[in-house]
Amino acid sequence: MRRAYVKQVDSLVISTSEEGKIVKKMKVSQILQGKNSQKIHTMSESNKYDLFGSKRADSRALAAEFVATALFVFTGCGVAVSGQTLNDRNSADGAANDSGLLVAIALAFGFAISVLAYTIAPVSGGHINPAVTFAFVVLGDFNLFEFGAYLAAQCSGAVLGAAIVWGTYESTVLSDPPFGLGINTVHPSYSQGSAFLGEMMGTIILVWTVLMTAVSSKSIAGNLAPIAIGWSVMLAHLLLVPLTGCGINPARSFGPHVVAALGGLGDEVGTDGWWVYYTAPFVGAAVAAVTCQQIFGVMKPEAAAAETDAVQGKSSASVASSEHEMKA
């Protein structure tokens, strides 16, 4: 009776007979050894939570999305209003700096999304954007009830955030919300079609980054994913602020629109092109989700682990069968 033995060479495990004949070549990760097999290491195991992953729409998750979106709008739109206030004061002296304000707004929104994603990801997945949540609907990871619950929490949080901006920067001179609370409007120099395309592309950049860094089992970002996501938001703002003010987030657009309209700026809010901010991000999210899934093969860590377990189980059975045949 011949006994098979196993020796490891680099990343391969080579099964041979005593005569030295190679029986089977397999990767180490494909073989179960002992009673407790080592499962594939995923970001969710190292962090205990999936960043931007699927979470049930329970009260804690919805509260987290509500608070985070409020803080996101307060931070980003607050910086926009603050910068415009300084520019307004300095414009008489010719010291206004629109380019500097553009960079400041981009940094504010980018840093805010990174910080808040790290903060609430363990509770809700850290979407903070209905377009991101919609991408998970397209991927089949969220149902319509969960999407609706997240959408309501995010939009109501955005309204609160915009109201806090108004309260913070309320002026004794201006009766209306200062500088429209950073509402998004299409610049008169551009068409609505251009605005739609820009908002769609900006959302694609964001959602691609979310799916490929924080969701895909192939990601190399690990717990640094929110930083990459923040950078994608910065890039989108640098591109789109001069064109549309940069929405790429229906909740971020909704909050300031509602509060500004209630504050007497209905004419500004109702300008042509308002619909762009509530359609283009969802279209962009759907395009990003489909391409990531169909072209790049995005697979969530837990799904990859399940697939690996199945492969390992088949491989283990094959090795056992080969050893049994050699013994026979």
mmCIF file of C-alpha atoms in Angstrom:
data_model
loop_
_atom_site.group_PDB
_atom_site.id
_atom_site.type_symbol
_atom_site.label_atom_id
_atom_site.label_comp_id
_atom_site.label_asym_id
_atom_site.label_seq_id
_atom_site.Cartn_x
_atom_site.Cartn_y
_atom_site.Cartn_z
ATOM 1 C CA MET A 1 0.000 0.000 0.000
ATOM 2 C CA ARG A 2 1.459 3.326 -1.048
ATOM 3 C CA ARG A 3 1.153 6.413 1.171
ATOM 4 C CA ALA A 4 0.763 9.856 -0.368
ATOM 5 C CA TYR A 5 2.378 12.867 1.243
ATOM 6 C CA VAL A 6 2.122 16.612 0.671
ATOM 7 C CA LYS A 7 4.879 19.163 0.308
ATOM 8 C CA GLN A 8 4.493 22.915 -0.166
ATOM 9 C CA VAL A 9 6.303 24.744 -2.950
ATOM 10 C CA ASP A 10 5.772 28.522 -3.035
ATOM 11 C CA SER A 11 2.000 29.069 -3.240
ATOM 12 C CA LEU A 12 1.221 25.557 -4.473
ATOM 13 C CA VAL A 13 0.551 22.352 -2.621
ATOM 14 C CA ILE A 14 1.756 19.379 -4.660
ATOM 15 C CA SER A 15 0.431 15.937 -3.839
ATOM 16 C CA THR A 16 2.817 13.134 -4.821
ATOM 17 C CA SER A 17 3.110 9.406 -4.398
ATOM 18 C CA GLU A 18 6.141 7.762 -2.764
ATOM 19 C CA GLU A 19 7.610 7.221 -6.219
ATOM 20 C CA GLY A 20 7.632 10.984 -6.730
ATOM 21 C CA LYS A 21 4.848 11.064 -9.267
ATOM 22 C CA ILE A 22 2.780 14.259 -9.106
ATOM 23 C CA VAL A 23 -0.825 13.390 -8.401
ATOM 24 C CA LYS A 24 -2.473 16.781 -7.823
ATOM 25 C CA LYS A 25 -1.513 20.482 -7.892
ATOM 26 C CA MET A 26 -3.638 22.900 -5.918
ATOM 27 C CA LYS A 27 -3.320 26.301 -4.285
ATOM 28 C CA VAL A 28 -2.915 26.397 -0.535
ATOM 29 C CA SER A 29 -6.168 28.315 -0.144
ATOM 30 C CA GLN A 30 -8.058 25.509 -1.861
ATOM 31 C CA ILE A 31 -7.235 22.785 0.638
ATOM 32 C CA LEU A 32 -8.846 22.256 4.001
ATOM 33 C CA GLN A 33 -6.366 21.003 6.564
ATOM 34 C CA GLY A 34 -7.483 19.771 9.990
ATOM 35 C CA LYS A 35 -10.835 20.238 11.643
ATOM 36 C CA ASN A 36 -10.813 24.052 11.611
ATOM 37 C CA SER A 37 -10.120 25.393 8.126
ATOM 38 C CA GLN A 38 -8.864 28.951 7.668
ATOM 39 C CA LYS A 39 -11.467 30.896 5.730
ATOM 40 C CA ILE A 40 -10.595 33.542 3.205
ATOM 41 C CA HIS A 41 -9.580 36.757 4.960
ATOM 42 C CA THR A 42 -11.972 39.533 4.131
ATOM 43 C CA MET A 43 -12.322 43.154 5.078
ATOM 44 C CA SER A 44 -15.464 42.322 7.042
ATOM 45 C CA GLU A 45 -13.580 39.837 9.217
ATOM 46 C CA SER A 46 -10.727 42.221 9.925
ATOM 47 C CA ASN A 47 -13.049 45.101 10.751
ATOM 48 C CA LYS A 48 -16.028 43.087 11.986
ATOM 49 C CA TYR A 49 -18.282 45.197 9.781
ATOM 50 C CA ASP A 50 -18.736 45.728 6.053
ATOM 51 C CA LEU A 51 -18.042 49.294 5.021
ATOM 52 C CA PHE A 52 -20.928 50.327 2.781
ATOM 53 C CA GLY A 53 -22.313 46.802 3.068
ATOM 54 C CA SER A 54 -25.907 45.689 3.417
ATOM 55 C CA LYS A 55 -27.444 46.321 6.805
ATOM 56 C CA ARG A 56 -31.040 45.896 7.852
ATOM 57 C CA ALA A 57 -33.002 49.126 7.879
ATOM 58 C CA ASP A 58 -33.529 49.060 11.659
ATOM 59 C CA SER A 59 -33.922 52.092 13.898
ATOM 60 C CA ARG A 60 -30.205 52.370 14.667
ATOM 61 C CA ALA A 61 -29.210 52.215 11.006
ATOM 62 C CA LEU A 62 -31.791 54.814 10.033
ATOM 63 C CA ALA A 63 -30.787 57.080 12.915
ATOM 64 C CA ALA A 64 -27.152 56.810 11.835
ATOM 65 C CA GLU A 65 -28.000 57.741 8.237
ATOM 66 C CA PHE A 66 -30.176 60.621 9.453
ATOM 67 C CA VAL A 67 -27.501 62.111 11.704
ATOM 68 C CA ALA A 68 -24.628 61.527 9.271
ATOM 69 C CA THR A 69 -26.453 63.128 6.340
ATOM 70 C CA ALA A 70 -27.355 66.111 8.515
ATOM 71 C CA LEU A 71 -23.708 66.531 9.486
ATOM 72 C CA PHE A 72 -22.604 66.051 5.870
ATOM 73 C CA VAL A 73 -24.885 68.831 4.617
ATOM 74 C CA PHE A 74 -24.035 71.083 7.552
ATOM 75 C CA THR A 75 -20.302 70.658 6.958
ATOM 76 C CA GLY A 76 -20.226 70.901 3.173
ATOM 77 C CA CYS A 77 -22.867 73.571 2.665
ATOM 78 C CA GLY A 78 -21.638 75.385 5.765
ATOM 79 C CA VAL A 79 -18.186 75.751 4.241
ATOM 80 C CA ALA A 80 -19.772 76.971 0.991
ATOM 81 C CA VAL A 81 -21.768 79.640 2.820
ATOM 82 C CA SER A 82 -18.794 80.566 5.004
ATOM 83 C CA GLY A 83 -16.514 80.960 1.992
ATOM 84 C CA GLN A 84 -19.084 82.998 0.090
ATOM 85 C CA THR A 85 -19.486 85.233 3.127
ATOM 86 C CA LEU A 86 -15.754 85.925 3.200
ATOM 87 C CA ASN A 87 -15.674 86.521 -0.548
ATOM 88 C CA ASP A 88 -18.572 88.937 -0.248
ATOM 89 C CA ARG A 89 -16.738 90.895 2.431
ATOM 90 C CA ASN A 90 -13.518 90.999 0.428
ATOM 91 C CA SER A 91 -15.012 91.667 -3.006
ATOM 92 C CA ALA A 92 -15.017 95.427 -2.454
ATOM 93 C CA ASP A 93 -11.244 95.269 -2.022
ATOM 94 C CA GLY A 94 -10.801 92.947 -4.998
ATOM 95 C CA ALA A 95 -9.681 90.156 -2.703
ATOM 96 C CA ALA A 96 -12.369 87.619 -3.546
ATOM 97 C CA ASN A 97 -10.921 84.194 -4.342
ATOM 98 C CA ASP A 98 -13.344 81.952 -6.223
ATOM 99 C CA SER A 99 -10.666 79.341 -6.977
ATOM 100 C CA GLY A 100 -9.765 79.082 -3.323
ATOM 101 C CA LEU A 101 -13.431 78.694 -2.428
ATOM 102 C CA LEU A 102 -13.782 75.903 -4.989
ATOM 103 C CA VAL A 103 -10.935 73.960 -3.382
ATOM 104 C CA ALA A 104 -12.299 74.604 0.105
ATOM 105 C CA ILE A 105 -15.752 73.290 -0.840
ATOM 106 C CA ALA A 106 -14.276 70.187 -2.474
ATOM 107 C CA LEU A 107 -12.117 69.456 0.558
ATOM 108 C CA ALA A 108 -15.032 69.997 2.945
ATOM 109 C CA PHE A 109 -17.364 67.559 1.201
ATOM 110 C CA GLY A 110 -14.579 65.015 0.644
ATOM 111 C CA PHE A 111 -13.272 65.052 4.206
ATOM 112 C CA ALA A 112 -16.820 64.999 5.577
ATOM 113 C CA ILE A 113 -17.787 61.849 3.685
ATOM 114 C CA SER A 114 -14.582 60.072 4.756
ATOM 115 C CA VAL A 115 -15.003 60.934 8.437
ATOM 116 C CA LEU A 116 -18.701 60.082 8.508
ATOM 117 C CA ALA A 117 -18.222 56.823 6.602
ATOM 118 C CA TYR A 118 -15.697 55.673 9.183
ATOM 119 C CA THR A 119 -18.057 56.791 11.943
ATOM 120 C CA ILE A 120 -21.329 55.102 10.990
ATOM 121 C CA ALA A 121 -20.242 52.222 8.749
ATOM 122 C CA PRO A 122 -20.508 49.732 11.645
ATOM 123 C CA VAL A 123 -24.130 50.749 12.198
ATOM 124 C CA SER A 124 -25.698 51.436 8.802
ATOM 125 C CA GLY A 125 -23.054 50.708 6.189
ATOM 126 C CA GLY A 126 -22.288 54.414 5.808
ATOM 127 C CA HIS A 127 -24.210 55.257 2.632
ATOM 128 C CA ILE A 128 -25.077 58.930 3.382
ATOM 129 C CA ASN A 129 -26.348 59.184 -0.193
ATOM 130 C CA PRO A 130 -29.543 57.788 -1.782
ATOM 131 C CA ALA A 131 -27.610 57.124 -5.001
ATOM 132 C CA VAL A 132 -25.232 54.792 -3.150
ATOM 133 C CA THR A 133 -28.184 52.997 -1.549
ATOM 134 C CA PHE A 134 -29.819 52.682 -4.972
ATOM 135 C CA ALA A 135 -26.671 51.023 -6.312
ATOM 136 C CA PHE A 136 -27.193 48.258 -3.751
ATOM 137 C CA VAL A 137 -30.784 47.890 -4.949
ATOM 138 C CA VAL A 138 -29.489 47.363 -8.488
ATOM 139 C CA LEU A 139 -27.024 44.775 -7.166
ATOM 140 C CA GLY A 140 -29.858 42.977 -5.377
ATOM 141 C CA ASP A 141 -28.387 43.664 -1.955
ATOM 142 C CA PHE A 142 -31.128 46.062 -0.805
ATOM 143 C CA ASN A 143 -34.870 45.657 -1.267
ATOM 144 C CA LEU A 144 -37.241 48.512 -2.051
ATOM 145 C CA PHE A 145 -38.417 48.804 1.557
ATOM 146 C CA GLU A 146 -34.859 49.251 2.793
ATOM 147 C CA PHE A 147 -34.175 51.745 0.024
ATOM 148 C CA GLY A 148 -37.265 53.768 0.909
ATOM 149 C CA ALA A 149 -36.380 53.782 4.605
ATOM 150 C CA TYR A 150 -32.807 54.901 3.932
ATOM 151 C CA LEU A 151 -34.015 57.512 1.439
ATOM 152 C CA ALA A 152 -36.399 59.018 4.004
ATOM 153 C CA ALA A 153 -33.723 59.087 6.708
ATOM 154 C CA GLN A 154 -31.128 60.653 4.418
ATOM 155 C CA CYS A 155 -33.429 63.321 2.979
ATOM 156 C CA SER A 156 -34.867 64.309 6.361
ATOM 157 C CA GLY A 157 -31.349 64.477 7.777
ATOM 158 C CA ALA A 158 -30.326 66.738 4.901
ATOM 159 C CA VAL A 159 -33.213 69.092 5.679
ATOM 160 C CA LEU A 160 -32.062 69.287 9.292
ATOM 161 C CA GLY A 161 -28.478 69.937 8.209
ATOM 162 C CA ALA A 162 -29.544 72.774 5.904
ATOM 163 C CA ALA A 163 -31.684 74.287 8.663
ATOM 164 C CA ILE A 164 -28.687 74.231 11.011
ATOM 165 C CA VAL A 165 -26.597 76.006 8.364
ATOM 166 C CA TRP A 166 -29.240 78.733 8.202
ATOM 167 C CA GLY A 167 -29.335 79.027 11.972
ATOM 168 C CA THR A 168 -25.554 79.173 12.187
ATOM 169 C CA TYR A 169 -25.047 81.813 9.494
ATOM 170 C CA GLU A 170 -28.248 83.784 9.989
ATOM 171 C CA SER A 171 -27.565 87.426 9.244
ATOM 172 C CA THR A 172 -29.109 90.483 10.820
ATOM 173 C CA VAL A 173 -28.866 92.139 7.406
ATOM 174 C CA LEU A 174 -30.311 89.382 5.212
ATOM 175 C CA SER A 175 -33.810 88.041 5.867
ATOM 176 C CA ASP A 176 -33.418 85.206 3.378
ATOM 177 C CA PRO A 177 -31.193 82.164 3.979
ATOM 178 C CA PRO A 178 -27.591 83.338 3.416
ATOM 179 C CA PHE A 179 -26.357 82.577 -0.092
ATOM 180 C CA GLY A 180 -29.168 80.096 -0.610
ATOM 181 C CA LEU A 181 -27.587 77.647 1.863
ATOM 182 C CA GLY A 182 -25.402 76.330 -0.916
ATOM 183 C CA ILE A 183 -28.304 75.151 -3.068
ATOM 184 C CA ASN A 184 -27.453 73.452 -6.337
ATOM 185 C CA THR A 185 -28.386 75.278 -9.531
ATOM 186 C CA VAL A 186 -27.312 74.812 -13.134
ATOM 187 C CA HIS A 187 -25.095 77.687 -14.249
ATOM 188 C CA PRO A 188 -26.822 79.746 -16.975
ATOM 189 C CA SER A 189 -23.840 79.253 -19.297
ATOM 190 C CA TYR A 190 -24.518 75.515 -19.544
ATOM 191 C CA SER A 191 -27.401 73.448 -20.870
ATOM 192 C CA GLN A 192 -29.474 71.075 -18.787
ATOM 193 C CA GLY A 193 -28.159 68.224 -20.905
ATOM 194 C CA SER A 194 -24.590 69.128 -19.991
ATOM 195 C CA ALA A 195 -25.601 69.351 -16.339
ATOM 196 C CA PHE A 196 -27.253 65.916 -16.480
ATOM 197 C CA LEU A 197 -24.180 64.363 -18.078
ATOM 198 C CA GLY A 198 -21.870 65.966 -15.538
ATOM 199 C CA GLU A 199 -23.963 64.849 -12.553
ATOM 200 C CA MET A 200 -24.250 61.338 -13.958
ATOM 201 C CA MET A 201 -20.494 61.030 -14.521
ATOM 202 C CA GLY A 202 -19.698 62.446 -11.094
ATOM 203 C CA THR A 203 -21.971 59.862 -9.500
ATOM 204 C CA ILE A 204 -20.403 57.071 -11.553
ATOM 205 C CA ILE A 205 -16.971 58.055 -10.239
ATOM 206 C CA LEU A 206 -18.276 58.003 -6.665
ATOM 207 C CA VAL A 207 -20.217 54.735 -6.870
ATOM 208 C CA TRP A 208 -17.436 52.955 -8.762
ATOM 209 C CA THR A 209 -15.055 53.946 -5.995
ATOM 210 C CA VAL A 210 -17.471 52.744 -3.309
ATOM 211 C CA LEU A 211 -18.058 49.375 -4.952
ATOM 212 C CA MET A 212 -14.475 48.679 -5.990
ATOM 213 C CA THR A 213 -12.785 49.757 -2.741
ATOM 214 C CA ALA A 214 -15.306 49.108 0.032
ATOM 215 C CA VAL A 215 -17.469 46.300 -1.323
ATOM 216 C CA SER A 216 -15.572 44.120 -3.781
ATOM 217 C CA SER A 217 -13.743 41.084 -2.442
ATOM 218 C CA LYS A 218 -10.963 42.033 -4.879
ATOM 219 C CA SER A 219 -10.382 45.386 -3.176
ATOM 220 C CA ILE A 220 -6.879 46.220 -1.977
ATOM 221 C CA ALA A 221 -8.073 49.263 -0.012
ATOM 222 C CA GLY A 222 -9.213 47.474 3.135
ATOM 223 C CA ASN A 223 -10.064 49.902 5.919
ATOM 224 C CA LEU A 224 -8.682 52.797 3.859
ATOM 225 C CA ALA A 225 -11.691 52.648 1.527
ATOM 226 C CA PRO A 226 -13.419 55.740 2.999
ATOM 227 C CA ILE A 227 -10.323 57.791 2.202
ATOM 228 C CA ALA A 228 -10.502 56.803 -1.467
ATOM 229 C CA ILE A 229 -14.225 57.538 -1.444
ATOM 230 C CA GLY A 230 -13.568 60.968 0.017
ATOM 231 C CA TRP A 231 -11.072 61.652 -2.760
ATOM 232 C CA SER A 232 -13.659 60.696 -5.372
ATOM 233 C CA VAL A 233 -16.085 63.192 -3.834
ATOM 234 C CA MET A 234 -13.381 65.880 -3.900
ATOM 235 C CA LEU A 235 -12.678 65.206 -7.573
ATOM 236 C CA ALA A 236 -16.358 65.369 -8.454
ATOM 237 C CA HIS A 237 -16.703 68.731 -6.706
ATOM 238 C CA LEU A 238 -13.643 70.178 -8.404
ATOM 239 C CA LEU A 239 -15.187 69.164 -11.724
ATOM 240 C CA LEU A 240 -18.814 70.082 -11.159
ATOM 241 C CA VAL A 241 -19.078 73.011 -8.740
ATOM 242 C CA PRO A 242 -18.683 75.585 -11.566
ATOM 243 C CA LEU A 243 -21.275 73.725 -13.659
ATOM 244 C CA THR A 244 -23.975 72.472 -11.274
ATOM 245 C CA GLY A 245 -22.706 73.155 -7.776
ATOM 246 C CA CYS A 246 -22.061 69.388 -7.654
ATOM 247 C CA GLY A 247 -24.969 67.352 -6.401
ATOM 248 C CA ILE A 248 -24.147 63.640 -7.002
ATOM 249 C CA ASN A 249 -26.293 63.107 -3.897
ATOM 250 C CA PRO A 250 -30.070 63.677 -4.088
ATOM 251 C CA ALA A 251 -30.319 64.158 -0.314
ATOM 252 C CA ARG A 252 -27.612 66.834 -0.306
ATOM 253 C CA SER A 253 -29.556 68.693 -3.020
ATOM 254 C CA PHE A 254 -32.949 68.114 -1.392
ATOM 255 C CA GLY A 255 -32.168 69.533 2.054
ATOM 256 C CA PRO A 256 -30.972 73.003 0.995
ATOM 257 C CA HIS A 257 -33.673 73.160 -1.702
ATOM 258 C CA VAL A 258 -36.461 72.586 0.837
ATOM 259 C CA VAL A 259 -35.122 74.925 3.518
ATOM 260 C CA ALA A 260 -34.262 77.679 1.029
ATOM 261 C CA ALA A 261 -37.750 77.448 -0.500
ATOM 262 C CA LEU A 262 -39.357 77.696 2.942
ATOM 263 C CA GLY A 263 -37.088 80.649 3.644
ATOM 264 C CA GLY A 264 -38.373 82.651 0.692
ATOM 265 C CA LEU A 265 -36.017 81.599 -2.094
ATOM 266 C CA GLY A 266 -38.554 79.541 -4.011
ATOM 267 C CA ASP A 267 -37.764 81.295 -7.278
ATOM 268 C CA GLU A 268 -34.102 80.308 -7.036
ATOM 269 C CA VAL A 269 -34.904 76.721 -6.111
ATOM 270 C CA GLY A 270 -37.439 76.324 -8.907
ATOM 271 C CA THR A 271 -35.094 77.355 -11.696
ATOM 272 C CA ASP A 272 -34.756 75.246 -14.821
ATOM 273 C CA GLY A 273 -32.660 72.163 -14.284
ATOM 274 C CA TRP A 274 -33.730 71.307 -10.735
ATOM 275 C CA TRP A 275 -34.781 67.853 -11.951
ATOM 276 C CA VAL A 276 -31.179 67.022 -12.888
ATOM 277 C CA TYR A 277 -30.221 66.573 -9.231
ATOM 278 C CA TYR A 278 -32.931 63.956 -8.649
ATOM 279 C CA THR A 279 -32.464 61.861 -11.786
ATOM 280 C CA ALA A 280 -28.842 61.935 -12.930
ATOM 281 C CA PRO A 281 -27.368 60.520 -9.676
ATOM 282 C CA PHE A 282 -29.697 57.506 -9.780
ATOM 283 C CA VAL A 283 -28.902 56.858 -13.443
ATOM 284 C CA GLY A 284 -25.183 57.153 -12.693
ATOM 285 C CA ALA A 285 -25.487 54.802 -9.716
ATOM 286 C CA ALA A 286 -27.280 52.199 -11.838
ATOM 287 C CA VAL A 287 -24.668 52.418 -14.595
ATOM 288 C CA ALA A 288 -21.848 52.081 -12.073
ATOM 289 C CA ALA A 289 -23.473 49.117 -10.319
ATOM 290 C CA VAL A 290 -24.159 47.206 -13.536
ATOM 291 C CA THR A 291 -20.693 47.780 -14.993
ATOM 292 C CA CYS A 292 -18.965 46.858 -11.747
ATOM 293 C CA GLN A 293 -20.965 43.656 -11.503
ATOM 294 C CA GLN A 294 -20.932 42.583 -15.141
ATOM 295 C CA ILE A 295 -17.539 43.846 -16.309
ATOM 296 C CA PHE A 296 -15.370 44.002 -13.206
ATOM 297 C CA GLY A 297 -17.017 41.097 -11.406
ATOM 298 C CA VAL A 298 -17.643 42.842 -8.100
ATOM 299 C CA MET A 299 -18.358 40.328 -5.364
ATOM 300 C CA LYS A 300 -18.988 41.141 -1.745
ATOM 301 C CA PRO A 301 -16.518 39.596 0.756
ATOM 302 C CA GLU A 302 -19.082 37.267 2.320
ATOM 303 C CA ALA A 303 -20.128 36.013 -1.114
ATOM 304 C CA ALA A 304 -16.486 35.436 -2.026
ATOM 305 C CA ALA A 305 -15.959 33.559 1.238
ATOM 306 C CA ALA A 306 -18.968 31.348 0.539
ATOM 307 C CA GLU A 307 -17.721 30.625 -2.980
ATOM 308 C CA THR A 308 -14.243 29.841 -1.659
ATOM 309 C CA ASP A 309 -15.704 27.500 0.951
ATOM 310 C CA ALA A 310 -17.548 25.667 -1.803
ATOM 311 C CA VAL A 311 -14.372 25.396 -3.886
ATOM 312 C CA GLN A 312 -12.409 24.245 -0.867
ATOM 313 C CA GLY A 313 -15.004 21.619 -0.091
ATOM 314 C CA LYS A 314 -14.850 20.233 -3.628
ATOM 315 C CA SER A 315 -11.052 20.355 -3.630
ATOM 316 C CA SER A 316 -10.844 18.577 -0.282
ATOM 317 C CA ALA A 317 -13.126 15.851 -1.566
ATOM 318 C CA SER A 318 -10.986 15.471 -4.694
ATOM 319 C CA VAL A 319 -7.789 15.148 -2.638
ATOM 320 C CA ALA A 320 -9.407 12.573 -0.359
ATOM 321 C CA SER A 321 -10.593 10.620 -3.380
ATOM 322 C CA SER A 322 -7.098 10.699 -4.928
ATOM 323 C CA GLU A 323 -5.499 9.499 -1.696
ATOM 324 C CA HIS A 324 -8.060 6.711 -1.414
ATOM 325 C CA GLU A 325 -7.288 5.568 -4.944
ATOM 326 C CA MET A 326 -3.535 5.590 -4.266
ATOM 327 C CA LYS A 327 -3.983 3.581 -1.065
ATOM 328 C CA ALA A 328 -6.091 1.091 -2.931
#
